[in-house]
Amino acid sequence: MTTAQPQIKGRFTTATIIKRFDFTREHFKLWLKPAEPLSFQPGQYCTIGSGGIERPYSIVSSPREPLLELFVELVPPPVGQLTPLLHNLRVGDTVTMRPRPKGIFVLKPEFKNHVMVATVTGVAPFVSMIRHWLESPSGHPMFAVLEGASYMDELGYDDELLALAAKHSNIKFVGTCSRPQDPKNVGWKGEVGRVNALVEKYVAQWGFKPEETCIYACGNPQMIEDVKARYANSGFHFEEERFWKDD
Ligand SMILES: Cc1cc2nc3c(=O)[nH]c(=O)nc-3n(C[C@H](O)[C@H](O)[C@H](O)COP(=O)(O)OP(=O)(O)OC[C@H]3O[C@@H](n4cnc5c(N)ncnc54)[C@H](O)[C@@H]3O)c2cc1C
């Protein structure tokens, strides 16, 4: 007896994997070439699928880049459904793709300071926003990315963001590891502890005023809840993108 594969309903197109980079056993980047041109705003997500299962993924690349870049974390089976399938894909394989990226988690240009708080893959939309701004800078925004992970090798874009921070006075990056004693974090010289516990310290240190500042939080729902609670009734504007529902 064969098990029926779930069928994707509605209009979809495909995308081919052009490049893949695995940087831990569970974290990988994919560069996709969509069969149809895709237009999106930095911060939006695309919906891809395989084996009849679809999930949203925030886009890392800027709209002007020729390939669509994604940062994916494997959720091992039996919990994860799509990511074990994506993890098995190789260059040349295809995924299904919904033709229109979506989402309202985009840069709020009315603010001067953009505090971007992420857990691991939650950094994706922020990288897209910053790359996009760098391609055609306008105004004087301040981008401050705070990214947390259990292990230093999961941060994914710390090299790029640190290099940008060294070159541009309006870009800041703080990486933090929540398990500093773990042998996998030997040599880590950055912050330690959970990223949500560090936001207030850095916002105060940078002197960001509430009325000029938008705090964005993306990724783990518990991190988002905590940052949101810390800034409730504070005058700071708050935006969020939860990657999954809290149990
Ligand atoms: C708007 C949006 C953007 C997203 N962008 C990304 C992205 O850029 N990169 C990315 O990897 N994922 C992203 N996700 C999550 C993604 O859609 C999938 O849920 C995830 O890849 C797991 O898929 P799955 O089918 O293997 O497991 P699912 O069936 O989707 O999830 C099963 C369970 O795994 C847990 N879970 C899901 N994701 C994670 C995770 N990253 N870490 C730990 N536990 C998790 C949750 O408890 C969830 O209920 C995004 C989600 C949303 C809503």
PDB file of N, CA and C in Angstrom, residues 88-129:
ATOM      1  N   ASN A  88      17.711  17.211   2.524  1.00  0.00           N
ATOM      2  CA  ASN A  88      18.191  16.167   1.594  1.00  0.00           C
ATOM      3  C   ASN A  88      18.374  16.669   0.172  1.00  0.00           C
ATOM      4  N   LEU A  89      17.924  17.892  -0.106  1.00  0.00           N
ATOM      5  CA  LEU A  89      18.004  18.394  -1.484  1.00  0.00           C
ATOM      6  C   LEU A  89      19.426  18.843  -1.816  1.00  0.00           C
ATOM      7  N   ARG A  90      19.751  18.745  -3.093  1.00  0.00           N
ATOM      8  CA  ARG A  90      21.091  19.101  -3.557  1.00  0.00           C
ATOM      9  C   ARG A  90      20.986  20.135  -4.673  1.00  0.00           C
ATOM     10  N   VAL A  91      22.125  20.698  -5.055  1.00  0.00           N
ATOM     11  CA  VAL A  91      22.166  21.638  -6.175  1.00  0.00           C
ATOM     12  C   VAL A  91      21.566  20.965  -7.413  1.00  0.00           C
ATOM     13  N   GLY A  92      20.696  21.688  -8.088  1.00  0.00           N
ATOM     14  CA  GLY A  92      20.030  21.139  -9.283  1.00  0.00           C
ATOM     15  C   GLY A  92      18.620  20.654  -8.978  1.00  0.00           C
ATOM     16  N   ASP A  93      18.327  20.343  -7.724  1.00  0.00           N
ATOM     17  CA  ASP A  93      16.968  19.922  -7.346  1.00  0.00           C
ATOM     18  C   ASP A  93      16.037  21.138  -7.352  1.00  0.00           C
ATOM     19  N   THR A  94      14.738  20.851  -7.426  1.00  0.00           N
ATOM     20  CA  THR A  94      13.765  21.959  -7.412  1.00  0.00           C
ATOM     21  C   THR A  94      12.830  21.854  -6.210  1.00  0.00           C
ATOM     22  N   VAL A  95      12.290  23.017  -5.857  1.00  0.00           N
ATOM     23  CA  VAL A  95      11.242  23.079  -4.830  1.00  0.00           C
ATOM     24  C   VAL A  95      10.053  23.798  -5.467  1.00  0.00           C
ATOM     25  N   THR A  96       8.891  23.638  -4.877  1.00  0.00           N
ATOM     26  CA  THR A  96       7.762  24.446  -5.345  1.00  0.00           C
ATOM     27  C   THR A  96       7.879  25.812  -4.683  1.00  0.00           C
ATOM     28  N   MET A  97       7.282  26.788  -5.324  1.00  0.00           N
ATOM     29  CA  MET A  97       7.337  28.142  -4.760  1.00  0.00           C
ATOM     30  C   MET A  97       6.055  28.894  -5.093  1.00  0.00           C
ATOM     31  N   ARG A  98       5.468  29.518  -4.093  1.00  0.00           N
ATOM     32  CA  ARG A  98       4.308  30.377  -4.346  1.00  0.00           C
ATOM     33  C   ARG A  98       4.801  31.624  -5.061  1.00  0.00           C
ATOM     34  N   PRO A  99       4.066  32.077  -6.049  1.00  0.00           N
ATOM     35  CA  PRO A  99       4.600  33.155  -6.897  1.00  0.00           C
ATOM     36  C   PRO A  99       4.735  34.513  -6.216  1.00  0.00           C
ATOM     37  N   ARG A 100       4.003  34.724  -5.107  1.00  0.00           N
ATOM     38  CA  ARG A 100       4.072  36.062  -4.488  1.00  0.00           C
ATOM     39  C   ARG A 100       4.558  36.011  -3.043  1.00  0.00           C
ATOM     40  N   PRO A 101       5.788  36.537  -2.782  1.00  0.00           N
ATOM     41  CA  PRO A 101       6.217  36.663  -1.382  1.00  0.00           C
ATOM     42  C   PRO A 101       5.264  37.579  -0.619  1.00  0.00           C
ATOM     43  N   LYS A 102       5.195  37.367   0.675  1.00  0.00           N
ATOM     44  CA  LYS A 102       4.222  38.108   1.492  1.00  0.00           C
ATOM     45  C   LYS A 102       4.844  38.582   2.793  1.00  0.00           C
ATOM     46  N   GLY A 103       4.048  39.324   3.549  1.00  0.00           N
ATOM     47  CA  GLY A 103       4.463  39.706   4.890  1.00  0.00           C
ATOM     48  C   GLY A 103       4.498  41.205   5.094  1.00  0.00           C
ATOM     49  N   ILE A 104       4.274  41.592   6.354  1.00  0.00           N
ATOM     50  CA  ILE A 104       4.273  43.025   6.705  1.00  0.00           C
ATOM     51  C   ILE A 104       5.446  43.366   7.625  1.00  0.00           C
ATOM     52  N   PHE A 105       6.351  42.396   7.802  1.00  0.00           N
ATOM     53  CA  PHE A 105       7.518  42.627   8.669  1.00  0.00           C
ATOM     54  C   PHE A 105       8.603  43.291   7.814  1.00  0.00           C
ATOM     55  N   VAL A 106       8.408  44.564   7.551  1.00  0.00           N
ATOM     56  CA  VAL A 106       9.325  45.315   6.690  1.00  0.00           C
ATOM     57  C   VAL A 106       9.831  46.532   7.470  1.00  0.00           C
ATOM     58  N   LEU A 107      10.851  47.168   6.918  1.00  0.00           N
ATOM     59  CA  LEU A 107      11.450  48.316   7.611  1.00  0.00           C
ATOM     60  C   LEU A 107      10.431  49.440   7.771  1.00  0.00           C
ATOM     61  N   LYS A 108      10.430  50.032   8.937  1.00  0.00           N
ATOM     62  CA  LYS A 108       9.537  51.173   9.196  1.00  0.00           C
ATOM     63  C   LYS A 108      10.387  52.441   9.060  1.00  0.00           C
ATOM     64  N   PRO A 109      10.357  53.058   7.873  1.00  0.00           N
ATOM     65  CA  PRO A 109      11.303  54.145   7.591  1.00  0.00           C
ATOM     66  C   PRO A 109      11.058  55.409   8.393  1.00  0.00           C
ATOM     67  N   GLU A 110       9.914  55.500   9.055  1.00  0.00           N
ATOM     68  CA  GLU A 110       9.639  56.701   9.852  1.00  0.00           C
ATOM     69  C   GLU A 110      10.514  56.769  11.111  1.00  0.00           C
ATOM     70  N   PHE A 111      11.181  55.659  11.439  1.00  0.00           N
ATOM     71  CA  PHE A 111      12.061  55.670  12.616  1.00  0.00           C
ATOM     72  C   PHE A 111      13.516  55.843  12.199  1.00  0.00           C
ATOM     73  N   LYS A 112      14.292  56.466  13.099  1.00  0.00           N
ATOM     74  CA  LYS A 112      15.724  56.676  12.827  1.00  0.00           C
ATOM     75  C   LYS A 112      16.520  55.426  13.215  1.00  0.00           C
ATOM     76  N   ASN A 113      16.193  54.871  14.369  1.00  0.00           N
ATOM     77  CA  ASN A 113      16.963  53.728  14.887  1.00  0.00           C
ATOM     78  C   ASN A 113      16.177  52.430  14.716  1.00  0.00           C
ATOM     79  N   HIS A 114      16.856  51.425  14.167  1.00  0.00           N
ATOM     80  CA  HIS A 114      16.215  50.129  13.942  1.00  0.00           C
ATOM     81  C   HIS A 114      16.963  49.079  14.760  1.00  0.00           C
ATOM     82  N   VAL A 115      16.351  48.647  15.850  1.00  0.00           N
ATOM     83  CA  VAL A 115      16.962  47.641  16.717  1.00  0.00           C
ATOM     84  C   VAL A 115      16.391  46.293  16.301  1.00  0.00           C
ATOM     85  N   MET A 116      17.258  45.422  15.758  1.00  0.00           N
ATOM     86  CA  MET A 116      16.806  44.188  15.131  1.00  0.00           C
ATOM     87  C   MET A 116      17.245  42.998  15.971  1.00  0.00           C
ATOM     88  N   VAL A 117      16.295  42.400  16.679  1.00  0.00           N
ATOM     89  CA  VAL A 117      16.630  41.328  17.614  1.00  0.00           C
ATOM     90  C   VAL A 117      16.234  39.983  16.987  1.00  0.00           C
ATOM     91  N   ALA A 118      17.181  39.045  16.952  1.00  0.00           N
ATOM     92  CA  ALA A 118      16.927  37.774  16.260  1.00  0.00           C
ATOM     93  C   ALA A 118      17.456  36.592  17.051  1.00  0.00           C
ATOM     94  N   THR A 119      16.773  35.460  16.860  1.00  0.00           N
ATOM     95  CA  THR A 119      17.369  34.182  17.257  1.00  0.00           C
ATOM     96  C   THR A 119      17.706  33.446  15.960  1.00  0.00           C
ATOM     97  N   VAL A 120      18.938  33.056  15.807  1.00  0.00           N
ATOM     98  CA  VAL A 120      19.447  32.246  14.689  1.00  0.00           C
ATOM     99  C   VAL A 120      18.828  32.671  13.339  1.00  0.00           C
ATOM    100  N   THR A 121      17.955  31.826  12.745  1.00  0.00           N
ATOM    101  CA  THR A 121      17.434  32.116  11.398  1.00  0.00           C
ATOM    102  C   THR A 121      16.595  33.397  11.370  1.00  0.00           C
ATOM    103  N   GLY A 122      16.212  33.883  12.518  1.00  0.00           N
ATOM    104  CA  GLY A 122      15.439  35.130  12.595  1.00  0.00           C
ATOM    105  C   GLY A 122      16.211  36.339  12.103  1.00  0.00           C
ATOM    106  N   VAL A 123      17.492  36.173  11.860  1.00  0.00           N
ATOM    107  CA  VAL A 123      18.305  37.292  11.354  1.00  0.00           C
ATOM    108  C   VAL A 123      18.014  37.543   9.866  1.00  0.00           C
ATOM    109  N   ALA A 124      17.396  36.545   9.190  1.00  0.00           N
ATOM    110  CA  ALA A 124      17.214  36.610   7.728  1.00  0.00           C
ATOM    111  C   ALA A 124      16.598  37.927   7.230  1.00  0.00           C
ATOM    112  N   PRO A 125      15.431  38.339   7.741  1.00  0.00           N
ATOM    113  CA  PRO A 125      14.831  39.561   7.181  1.00  0.00           C
ATOM    114  C   PRO A 125      15.690  40.799   7.418  1.00  0.00           C
ATOM    115  N   PHE A 126      16.446  40.809   8.519  1.00  0.00           N
ATOM    116  CA  PHE A 126      17.277  41.980   8.836  1.00  0.00           C
ATOM    117  C   PHE A 126      18.450  42.103   7.861  1.00  0.00           C
ATOM    118  N   VAL A 127      19.008  40.959   7.472  1.00  0.00           N
ATOM    119  CA  VAL A 127      20.113  40.980   6.496  1.00  0.00           C
ATOM    120  C   VAL A 127      19.588  41.551   5.177  1.00  0.00           C
ATOM    121  N   SER A 128      18.407  41.133   4.779  1.00  0.00           N
ATOM    122  CA  SER A 128      17.808  41.642   3.538  1.00  0.00           C
ATOM    123  C   SER A 128      17.596  43.162   3.621  1.00  0.00           C
ATOM    124  N   MET A 129      17.069  43.625   4.745  1.00  0.00           N
ATOM    125  CA  MET A 129      16.812  45.072   4.901  1.00  0.00           C
ATOM    126  C   MET A 129      18.112  45.867   4.830  1.00  0.00           C
TER     127      MET A 129
END
